[in-house]
Amino acid sequence: MRVLVIGAGPAGTRCAERVAQRLPGAAVTLLGAEAALPYDRVALGRLLSGEVEAAALITHDAARLRALGIRFRPAAPVVALDRATRAAVTAAGERHAYDRLVLATGSRAVRLPLPGAERAGVFVYRSMGDVLAIRRAAIGARRAIVVGGGLLGLEAAAGLAAIGLAVTVVHAVGWPMERQLDEGAGAMLARALGARRIRFAMPAAAAALEGPPGGLAALRLADGTRLAADLVVMAVGVRAETALAAEAGLAPGRGIPVDDAMRSADPSILAIGECAEHRGTVCGLVAPALAMAEAAAAAVAGAAATYAPRPDPAALKVSGTAVWSAGEVAPPDAEAITLRDEAGGRYRRLWLRDGRLVGAVLFGDTADAPFYLELIGSGRAVAPFRRDLAFGPAYIPAAARDAA
Ligand SMILES: Cc1cc2nc3c(=O)[nH]c(=O)nc-3n(C[C@H](O)[C@H](O)[C@H](O)COP(=O)(O)OP(=O)(O)OC[C@H]3O[C@@H](n4cnc5c(N)ncnc54)[C@H](O)[C@@H]3O)c2cc1C
């Protein structure tokens, strides 16, 4: 059996590895658009901050791929699929025939179409190539602007601050990470990051990038304010990379629609990771992408395969700032319990509906995160220990917890 995996991100690489293990006789080929060997995208922040060099992020070197029996082609973007003859064609014209095809093309970072966005010094933050280019531009630079104060934007800001740049985050909403944090936790986070030379312009809208011909000197806000900048990183979201599937007639919605076994509308083609749309949802985290890879590998091997989505917690990976959230954040129809210790830098907010925990935000101390995640996931009634819920499991008698 010839199994072709397109996209060597975490999902594609995991799937190729599992297929090779499950089907030792199969010819497994992994095609990646990037020049690098498969690497840990989640750890790119450590490369940006200079904590590690690129080689430390490689998860599958040539020897490991060989030992697994995976034929890997870097710098081999696939430009066309021929479903009739079951083959994929790379930009260099290499043709790869398949019996089963796994699309794992992930997402691409959105580049705001602002006037001047094509100037040198304007970057996105998605790939190892992006990070290496940002690091080169940071040599001799003093001021950086990050557009977007979500999880990735803040991680980029912290990395740039760690290598000595003065960083301003331009964010459209009044507090950072508004999709994961309520206003109280967001304000505390902004203050904590302020102590590390990260400033915020918010709510504010980036309007244009300005400078000498081709170069960059400033970012102009919609209200006319000019912020001086030697480099700008746009971290304003991602879009599922579905161009290939769309051209092959696989009718993508936000992603490539798949069933619980990751099968697309074409029975010989599966889709996994951030390019897949499962039950109307496109994932944006690595854990579900890897779980989909496992399910797809099982399906390719003819085993029972089901991907079951779980609540995805989000955590900010900036050392010294413990921030965690899961479930619904500030839903309008829920009751909230808040614990706030402003001076101690500790904040908790929990949302309850019908006596069950539906969302939680923790700032400053995230040690109890697994307890709240379990309650959100299980949907257990919290009435027996509601009074002590915000203090965490250490304050709840075991008998009350078990009674739930
Ligand atoms: C800086 C950073 C930090 C992150 N931190 C976290 C975190 O802390 N926790 C978390 O859960 N998630 C995090 N994420 C998100 C996580 O990286 C993604 O959820 C994960 O990478 C998705 O895996 P994927 O394999 O589906 O897609 P991707 O990682 O996007 O991989 C897709 C690959 O396919 C390639 N490709 C695309 N088109 C083609 C083509 N036509 N031919 C060949 N190859 C192609 C792409 O070049 C890419 O290498 C982070 C992301 C970034 C950028």
XYZ file of C-alpha atoms and ligand atoms in Angstrom:
457
model
C 0.000 0.000 0.000
C 1.309 3.473 -0.906
C 0.462 6.058 1.742
C 1.208 9.675 0.928
C 1.087 12.366 3.627
C 1.131 16.005 2.510
C 2.376 18.440 5.156
C 5.169 17.650 7.630
C 3.834 19.602 10.602
C 3.019 17.826 13.891
C -0.129 16.146 12.507
C 1.360 14.892 9.238
C 4.567 13.688 10.846
C 2.728 11.855 13.647
C 0.392 10.221 11.136
C 3.261 9.076 8.878
C 5.030 7.638 11.928
C 1.975 5.736 13.152
C 1.130 4.369 9.690
C 4.722 3.142 9.303
C 4.462 1.401 12.691
C 1.046 -0.131 12.031
C 1.771 -1.215 8.447
C 5.435 -2.225 8.233
C 5.038 -3.256 4.583
C 3.549 0.069 3.415
C 5.484 2.633 1.365
C 5.036 5.812 3.427
C 6.028 9.156 1.885
C 5.902 12.495 3.733
C 6.049 15.686 1.661
C 6.765 18.990 3.414
C 6.657 22.468 1.909
C 9.190 23.798 4.418
C 12.937 23.326 4.014
C 13.400 22.018 7.579
C 13.155 18.488 8.904
C 9.963 17.984 10.964
C 10.188 20.221 14.049
C 8.251 21.254 17.156
C 6.222 24.275 16.030
C 4.831 24.795 19.528
C 8.373 25.487 20.798
C 9.198 28.192 18.225
C 8.996 30.835 20.956
C 12.170 29.410 22.489
C 13.955 29.862 19.159
C 12.702 33.446 18.907
C 13.872 34.288 22.429
C 17.296 32.789 21.730
C 16.848 30.070 24.360
C 17.593 27.323 21.832
C 18.921 27.062 18.290
C 16.927 25.614 15.393
C 18.515 22.156 15.591
C 17.122 21.648 19.100
C 13.540 21.827 17.765
C 13.931 19.025 15.203
C 11.723 16.106 16.278
C 12.515 13.700 13.412
C 16.042 13.748 12.044
C 17.084 11.811 8.949
C 18.165 8.775 10.976
C 14.817 8.550 12.808
C 12.837 8.916 9.580
C 15.001 6.208 7.976
C 14.541 3.893 10.953
C 10.778 4.356 10.697
C 10.931 3.640 6.969
C 9.435 7.032 6.041
C 10.536 8.604 2.773
C 10.680 12.334 3.554
C 10.918 15.147 1.010
C 11.552 18.648 2.429
C 10.971 21.777 0.312
C 8.454 19.797 -1.754
C 5.200 21.780 -1.822
C 2.429 19.880 -3.551
C 0.797 22.040 -6.184
C -1.806 19.690 -7.658
C -3.813 16.571 -6.879
C -5.069 14.229 -9.559
C -7.834 12.243 -7.880
C -8.671 10.303 -11.046
C -5.197 8.701 -11.241
C -4.530 9.037 -7.473
C -1.360 11.118 -7.657
C 0.050 14.332 -6.198
C 2.449 16.614 -8.060
C 5.082 18.798 -6.368
C 6.265 22.221 -7.517
C 9.398 20.559 -8.913
C 7.195 18.269 -11.023
C 7.718 15.078 -8.962
C 4.669 12.829 -9.200
C 3.704 10.693 -6.190
C 1.097 7.984 -6.685
C -0.946 6.891 -3.656
C -3.501 4.370 -2.492
C -4.296 6.485 0.575
C -3.641 10.211 0.788
C -3.550 12.158 4.076
C -3.838 15.938 3.816
C -2.101 17.622 6.768
C -1.479 21.059 5.303
C -2.253 22.928 8.549
C -2.852 26.667 8.560
C -1.204 29.754 7.231
C -0.815 32.955 9.190
C -2.982 35.876 8.135
C -1.070 38.901 6.853
C -3.286 41.985 7.202
C -3.621 43.627 3.795
C -2.489 47.027 5.116
C -0.822 49.613 2.906
C 2.916 48.916 3.218
C 2.486 45.301 4.429
C 4.950 44.150 1.775
C 7.803 46.266 3.178
C 10.984 44.561 4.403
C 10.774 44.180 8.172
C 7.145 42.987 8.268
C 6.734 39.340 9.306
C 4.246 36.701 10.348
C 4.934 34.139 13.106
C 4.163 30.608 11.973
C 7.178 28.680 10.702
C 10.808 28.118 11.575
C 11.654 30.165 8.462
C 9.561 33.066 9.819
C 11.336 32.952 13.183
C 14.814 32.786 11.681
C 13.942 35.783 9.475
C 12.638 37.742 12.498
C 15.811 36.960 14.414
C 17.980 38.202 11.532
C 15.941 41.412 11.355
C 16.207 41.866 15.133
C 19.978 42.237 14.916
C 20.544 45.967 15.242
C 16.827 46.693 15.714
C 15.555 48.524 18.818
C 11.784 48.783 18.551
C 9.370 46.044 17.570
C 5.620 46.104 17.176
C 3.438 43.032 17.391
C 0.012 43.407 15.809
C -2.365 41.125 17.704
C -2.494 40.500 21.455
C -3.688 36.890 21.362
C -1.759 33.848 22.587
C 0.728 33.922 19.713
C 1.137 37.682 19.646
C 2.010 37.767 23.347
C 4.429 34.880 22.935
C 6.121 36.751 20.065
C 6.214 39.927 22.146
C 7.845 38.117 25.078
C 10.427 36.542 22.741
C 11.309 39.900 21.188
C 11.544 41.533 24.621
C 13.827 38.707 25.783
C 16.315 39.540 23.012
C 16.385 43.171 24.079
C 13.815 44.950 21.919
C 11.316 47.493 23.222
C 7.988 45.946 22.231
C 4.546 47.442 21.719
C 1.550 45.178 21.186
C -1.211 46.736 19.098
C -4.465 45.003 19.924
C -7.984 45.673 18.642
C -9.756 44.854 21.934
C -9.390 46.513 25.352
C -7.490 43.607 26.946
C -5.157 40.882 25.626
C -6.212 37.293 24.889
C -9.875 38.259 24.964
C -10.876 34.917 23.460
C -9.385 33.053 26.428
C -9.534 35.624 29.243
C -12.175 37.861 30.731
C -11.405 41.533 31.247
C -10.175 41.091 34.851
C -7.562 38.468 34.027
C -6.623 40.308 30.811
C -5.911 43.531 32.694
C -3.709 41.710 35.207
C -1.828 40.021 32.359
C -1.226 43.343 30.599
C 0.231 44.743 33.832
C 2.461 41.696 34.349
C 3.801 41.973 30.793
C 4.267 45.722 31.210
C 6.834 44.932 33.883
C 8.881 43.239 31.131
C 9.063 46.209 28.782
C 6.012 45.114 26.787
C 3.636 48.023 26.243
C 0.133 47.877 24.883
C -1.753 50.122 22.478
C -5.381 48.977 22.928
C -8.017 49.162 21.804
C -6.242 50.256 18.647
C -6.324 49.357 14.966
C -3.219 49.153 12.770
C -3.805 51.189 9.604
C -0.564 51.310 7.591
C 3.146 50.562 7.598
C 5.333 53.485 6.645
C 8.974 54.194 5.882
C 11.512 54.966 3.173
C 11.013 53.147 -0.167
C 10.724 49.413 0.629
C 11.819 49.942 4.246
C 10.036 50.294 7.562
C 10.072 53.155 10.056
C 6.645 53.221 11.708
C 3.232 51.713 12.083
C 0.348 54.156 11.800
C -2.791 53.546 13.849
C -6.290 54.312 12.602
C -6.427 57.357 14.934
C -3.310 58.793 13.225
C -0.798 57.932 15.986
C 2.591 56.862 14.601
C 4.513 54.192 16.506
C 8.186 53.968 15.504
C 9.180 50.427 14.520
C 12.234 48.651 13.150
C 10.296 45.436 12.735
C 6.647 44.411 12.844
C 5.221 40.950 13.510
C 1.622 40.289 12.522
C -0.066 37.759 14.778
C -3.700 38.247 13.844
C -4.894 34.698 13.326
C -4.646 31.797 10.929
C -6.652 30.300 8.075
C -6.831 26.594 7.288
C -4.640 25.792 4.264
C -7.208 24.220 1.960
C -6.214 25.477 -1.502
C -5.077 22.055 -2.703
C -8.244 20.319 -1.515
C -10.442 23.051 -2.993
C -8.817 22.701 -6.401
C -9.296 18.941 -6.186
C -13.037 19.483 -5.640
C -13.144 18.428 -1.994
C -15.445 21.358 -1.261
C -13.780 22.799 1.812
C -15.810 24.914 4.199
C -13.599 26.578 6.783
C -11.530 23.402 6.535
C -11.729 20.093 4.663
C -14.878 18.361 5.993
C -14.108 14.954 7.552
C -16.011 12.253 9.442
C -15.000 10.735 12.815
C -12.371 8.569 11.081
C -10.913 11.651 9.345
C -12.207 10.576 5.903
C -13.034 13.308 3.418
C -15.721 13.072 0.755
C -13.219 11.010 -1.302
C -12.836 7.602 0.426
C -9.108 7.386 -0.410
C -8.337 10.869 0.999
C -8.195 11.769 4.691
C -7.548 15.154 6.285
C -6.112 15.864 9.738
C -4.928 18.712 11.936
C -5.704 22.363 11.388
C -6.726 21.895 7.725
C -9.554 19.511 8.692
C -13.082 20.505 9.669
C -14.630 18.013 12.075
C -18.258 18.486 13.143
C -18.115 22.063 11.898
C -15.000 22.942 13.900
C -11.443 23.654 12.770
C -8.922 23.049 15.558
C -6.146 25.483 16.441
C -4.116 23.514 18.963
C -1.618 20.702 18.711
C -3.334 18.147 20.986
C -6.428 17.690 18.790
C -4.216 17.734 15.667
C -2.211 14.823 17.068
C -5.342 12.951 18.151
C -6.662 13.263 14.589
C -3.337 11.922 13.293
C -3.708 8.839 15.493
C -7.286 8.260 14.297
C -6.310 8.663 10.638
C -3.393 6.230 10.973
C -5.742 3.672 12.497
C -8.236 4.202 9.662
C -5.519 3.802 7.016
C -4.453 0.556 8.707
C -8.032 -0.706 8.632
C -8.506 -0.515 12.412
C -11.472 1.042 14.197
C -10.816 4.764 14.365
C -12.704 7.542 16.048
C -11.619 11.051 16.838
C -13.543 12.496 19.772
C -12.950 16.197 20.443
C -12.263 17.191 24.070
C -12.365 20.621 25.708
C -9.143 22.373 24.722
C -7.521 24.333 27.517
C -5.292 27.253 26.522
C -2.169 28.302 28.383
C 0.237 31.166 27.705
C 3.838 29.974 27.416
C 5.559 33.074 28.745
C 7.763 32.219 31.682
C 6.757 33.998 34.859
C 3.145 34.553 33.778
C 0.858 31.678 34.678
C -2.321 32.019 32.629
C -4.781 29.245 31.867
C -8.312 29.055 30.562
C -10.753 26.388 29.440
C -14.348 26.052 28.349
C -16.645 29.032 27.877
C -15.216 32.395 28.882
C -17.705 34.962 30.179
C -20.824 33.429 28.581
C -23.716 35.883 29.020
C -26.126 33.282 30.451
C -23.877 31.901 33.213
C -23.221 32.861 36.847
C -19.670 33.798 37.768
C -17.602 33.223 40.910
C -14.556 35.493 41.188
C -11.516 35.331 43.457
C -9.238 38.331 43.065
C -6.016 39.154 44.904
C -4.792 42.187 42.992
C -1.640 42.798 45.043
C -0.780 39.095 45.207
C -1.218 38.796 41.421
C -3.782 36.025 41.712
C -7.152 35.862 39.979
C -9.716 33.165 39.322
C -13.052 33.331 37.597
C -15.377 30.394 37.186
C -18.601 30.255 35.170
C -21.493 27.986 36.155
C -24.643 27.057 34.307
C -27.331 24.782 35.776
C -25.030 23.953 38.704
C -22.175 22.779 36.484
C -18.824 24.360 35.699
C -18.725 25.475 32.041
C -15.614 27.688 31.978
C -12.637 28.806 34.066
C -9.866 31.383 33.897
C -6.854 31.163 36.208
C -4.180 33.830 36.506
C -1.089 33.784 38.693
C -1.538 30.244 40.008
C -2.583 27.542 37.578
C -1.801 24.484 39.703
C -5.500 23.592 40.032
C -6.096 23.648 36.260
C -6.504 19.831 35.948
C -9.223 19.887 38.636
C -11.269 22.519 36.794
C -10.665 20.898 33.408
C -12.035 17.606 34.713
C -15.150 19.353 36.070
C -15.754 21.136 32.764
C -15.180 17.961 30.749
C -17.315 15.681 32.928
C -20.141 18.153 33.475
C -20.505 16.932 37.086
C -22.768 18.889 39.423
C -20.707 21.131 41.734
C -23.472 21.853 44.292
C -21.876 19.755 47.118
C -18.749 21.959 47.126
C -19.795 25.114 45.355
C -18.915 27.264 48.403
C -15.258 26.245 48.198
C -15.027 25.733 44.444
C -12.947 28.847 43.748
C -10.351 27.909 46.377
C -9.472 24.677 44.621
C -9.447 20.974 45.429
C -7.222 21.348 48.505
C -10.103 23.152 50.261
C -12.826 20.709 49.290
C -13.376 17.698 51.553
C -13.010 14.454 49.610
C -16.488 13.374 50.751
C -18.078 16.439 49.140
C -16.096 15.907 45.935
C -17.125 12.259 45.744
C -20.760 13.129 46.398
C -20.860 15.076 43.128
C 4.695 29.974 17.524
C 3.587 28.992 17.760
C 3.330 28.535 19.053
C 2.302 27.639 19.281
N 2.069 27.220 20.546
C 1.096 26.316 20.773
C 0.851 25.814 22.090
O 1.488 26.216 23.049
N -0.100 24.869 22.267
C -0.833 24.385 21.213
O -1.672 23.505 21.404
N -0.639 24.854 19.951
C 0.292 25.810 19.713
N 0.493 26.284 18.440
C -0.376 25.767 17.354
C 0.201 24.443 16.832
O 1.493 24.683 16.362
C -0.691 23.928 15.725
O -1.944 23.596 16.288
C -0.104 22.689 15.064
O 1.128 22.983 14.484
C -1.057 22.153 13.989
O -0.438 21.092 13.352
P -0.743 20.726 11.813
O 0.214 19.627 11.491
O -2.194 20.522 11.629
O -0.403 22.029 10.963
P 0.980 22.819 10.732
O 1.812 22.773 11.961
O 0.573 24.143 10.183
O 1.715 21.996 9.628
C 1.294 21.954 8.295
C 2.497 21.764 7.406
O 2.049 21.517 6.084
C 2.850 22.219 5.183
N 2.119 22.401 3.924
C 1.093 23.253 3.681
N 0.703 23.139 2.389
C 1.488 22.210 1.825
C 1.582 21.673 0.511
N 0.768 22.069 -0.476
N 2.538 20.731 0.252
C 3.363 20.308 1.253
N 3.330 20.794 2.516
C 2.390 21.735 2.792
C 3.167 23.505 5.896
O 4.317 24.131 5.354
C 3.391 23.005 7.325
O 4.728 22.649 7.531
C 1.510 27.200 18.184
C 1.757 27.662 16.887
C 2.780 28.564 16.676
C 3.027 29.074 15.279
